[in-house]
Amino acid sequence: MSSVLALSNKFLAELSTAFRVLSVDISASVNTLFLRDQQRPLHEFQPHMFTVVV
């Protein structure tokens, strides 16, 4: 039983690391998009660019 618990803890730790990396990637690309689109009005900004496939 304890080995299952250790395995799930390891899995959760790796999962949270992956999500942290993913969120950093997302925020970096969002910042890039906003910097690129600053000369454009905000209502022309396409929200579908933010779609994240997990």
JSON list of C-alpha atoms in Angstrom, two decimals:
[
{"chain": "A", "resi": 1, "resn": "MET", "atom": "CA", "xyz": [0.00, 0.00, 0.00]},
{"chain": "A", "resi": 2, "resn": "SER", "atom": "CA", "xyz": [2.77, 2.43, 0.85]},
{"chain": "A", "resi": 3, "resn": "SER", "atom": "CA", "xyz": [4.41, 1.81, -2.53]},
{"chain": "A", "resi": 4, "resn": "VAL", "atom": "CA", "xyz": [1.17, 2.83, -4.25]},
{"chain": "A", "resi": 5, "resn": "LEU", "atom": "CA", "xyz": [1.12, 5.99, -2.16]},
{"chain": "A", "resi": 6, "resn": "ALA", "atom": "CA", "xyz": [4.74, 6.77, -3.01]},
{"chain": "A", "resi": 7, "resn": "LEU", "atom": "CA", "xyz": [4.01, 6.18, -6.69]},
{"chain": "A", "resi": 8, "resn": "SER", "atom": "CA", "xyz": [1.00, 8.50, -6.66]},
{"chain": "A", "resi": 9, "resn": "ASN", "atom": "CA", "xyz": [3.00, 11.17, -4.81]},
{"chain": "A", "resi": 10, "resn": "LYS", "atom": "CA", "xyz": [5.72, 10.94, -7.45]},
{"chain": "A", "resi": 11, "resn": "PHE", "atom": "CA", "xyz": [3.10, 11.16, -10.19]},
{"chain": "A", "resi": 12, "resn": "LEU", "atom": "CA", "xyz": [1.48, 14.20, -8.59]},
{"chain": "A", "resi": 13, "resn": "ALA", "atom": "CA", "xyz": [4.85, 15.92, -8.22]},
{"chain": "A", "resi": 14, "resn": "GLU", "atom": "CA", "xyz": [5.68, 15.34, -11.89]},
{"chain": "A", "resi": 15, "resn": "LEU", "atom": "CA", "xyz": [2.20, 16.48, -12.89]},
{"chain": "A", "resi": 16, "resn": "SER", "atom": "CA", "xyz": [2.51, 19.74, -10.95]},
{"chain": "A", "resi": 17, "resn": "THR", "atom": "CA", "xyz": [5.94, 20.37, -12.48]},
{"chain": "A", "resi": 18, "resn": "ALA", "atom": "CA", "xyz": [4.50, 19.82, -15.95]},
{"chain": "A", "resi": 19, "resn": "PHE", "atom": "CA", "xyz": [1.64, 22.25, -15.21]},
{"chain": "A", "resi": 20, "resn": "ARG", "atom": "CA", "xyz": [4.09, 24.84, -13.89]},
{"chain": "A", "resi": 21, "resn": "VAL", "atom": "CA", "xyz": [6.15, 24.60, -17.09]},
{"chain": "A", "resi": 22, "resn": "LEU", "atom": "CA", "xyz": [2.97, 24.74, -19.16]},
{"chain": "A", "resi": 23, "resn": "SER", "atom": "CA", "xyz": [1.68, 27.84, -17.38]},
{"chain": "A", "resi": 24, "resn": "VAL", "atom": "CA", "xyz": [5.04, 29.59, -17.80]},
{"chain": "A", "resi": 25, "resn": "ASP", "atom": "CA", "xyz": [4.94, 28.75, -21.52]},
{"chain": "A", "resi": 26, "resn": "ILE", "atom": "CA", "xyz": [1.38, 30.05, -21.78]},
{"chain": "A", "resi": 27, "resn": "SER", "atom": "CA", "xyz": [2.13, 33.33, -20.01]},
{"chain": "A", "resi": 28, "resn": "ALA", "atom": "CA", "xyz": [5.24, 33.88, -22.14]},
{"chain": "A", "resi": 29, "resn": "SER", "atom": "CA", "xyz": [3.32, 33.33, -25.38]},
{"chain": "A", "resi": 30, "resn": "VAL", "atom": "CA", "xyz": [0.45, 35.52, -24.16]},
{"chain": "A", "resi": 31, "resn": "ASN", "atom": "CA", "xyz": [2.92, 38.29, -23.35]},
{"chain": "A", "resi": 32, "resn": "THR", "atom": "CA", "xyz": [4.43, 37.92, -26.82]},
{"chain": "A", "resi": 33, "resn": "LEU", "atom": "CA", "xyz": [0.99, 38.08, -28.42]},
{"chain": "A", "resi": 34, "resn": "PHE", "atom": "CA", "xyz": [0.07, 41.19, -26.44]},
{"chain": "A", "resi": 35, "resn": "LEU", "atom": "CA", "xyz": [3.34, 42.89, -27.31]},
{"chain": "A", "resi": 36, "resn": "ARG", "atom": "CA", "xyz": [2.83, 42.05, -30.97]},
{"chain": "A", "resi": 37, "resn": "ASP", "atom": "CA", "xyz": [-0.79, 43.22, -30.94]},
{"chain": "A", "resi": 38, "resn": "GLN", "atom": "CA", "xyz": [-0.40, 46.40, -28.91]},
{"chain": "A", "resi": 39, "resn": "GLN", "atom": "CA", "xyz": [-0.79, 48.61, -31.96]},
{"chain": "A", "resi": 40, "resn": "ARG", "atom": "CA", "xyz": [-4.08, 46.85, -32.73]},
{"chain": "A", "resi": 41, "resn": "PRO", "atom": "CA", "xyz": [-7.32, 47.62, -30.82]},
{"chain": "A", "resi": 42, "resn": "LEU", "atom": "CA", "xyz": [-8.12, 45.05, -28.17]},
{"chain": "A", "resi": 43, "resn": "HIS", "atom": "CA", "xyz": [-11.53, 44.10, -29.61]},
{"chain": "A", "resi": 44, "resn": "GLU", "atom": "CA", "xyz": [-9.78, 42.78, -32.73]},
{"chain": "A", "resi": 45, "resn": "PHE", "atom": "CA", "xyz": [-7.78, 40.38, -30.60]},
{"chain": "A", "resi": 46, "resn": "GLN", "atom": "CA", "xyz": [-8.75, 36.78, -31.39]},
{"chain": "A", "resi": 47, "resn": "PRO", "atom": "CA", "xyz": [-9.50, 34.84, -28.19]},
{"chain": "A", "resi": 48, "resn": "HIS", "atom": "CA", "xyz": [-9.20, 31.48, -29.94]},
{"chain": "A", "resi": 49, "resn": "MET", "atom": "CA", "xyz": [-5.42, 31.90, -29.91]},
{"chain": "A", "resi": 50, "resn": "PHE", "atom": "CA", "xyz": [-5.60, 31.20, -26.17]},
{"chain": "A", "resi": 51, "resn": "THR", "atom": "CA", "xyz": [-7.10, 27.74, -26.61]},
{"chain": "A", "resi": 52, "resn": "VAL", "atom": "CA", "xyz": [-4.92, 25.28, -24.74]},
{"chain": "A", "resi": 53, "resn": "VAL", "atom": "CA", "xyz": [-5.06, 21.57, -25.51]},
{"chain": "A", "resi": 54, "resn": "VAL", "atom": "CA", "xyz": [-4.05, 19.47, -22.53]}
]
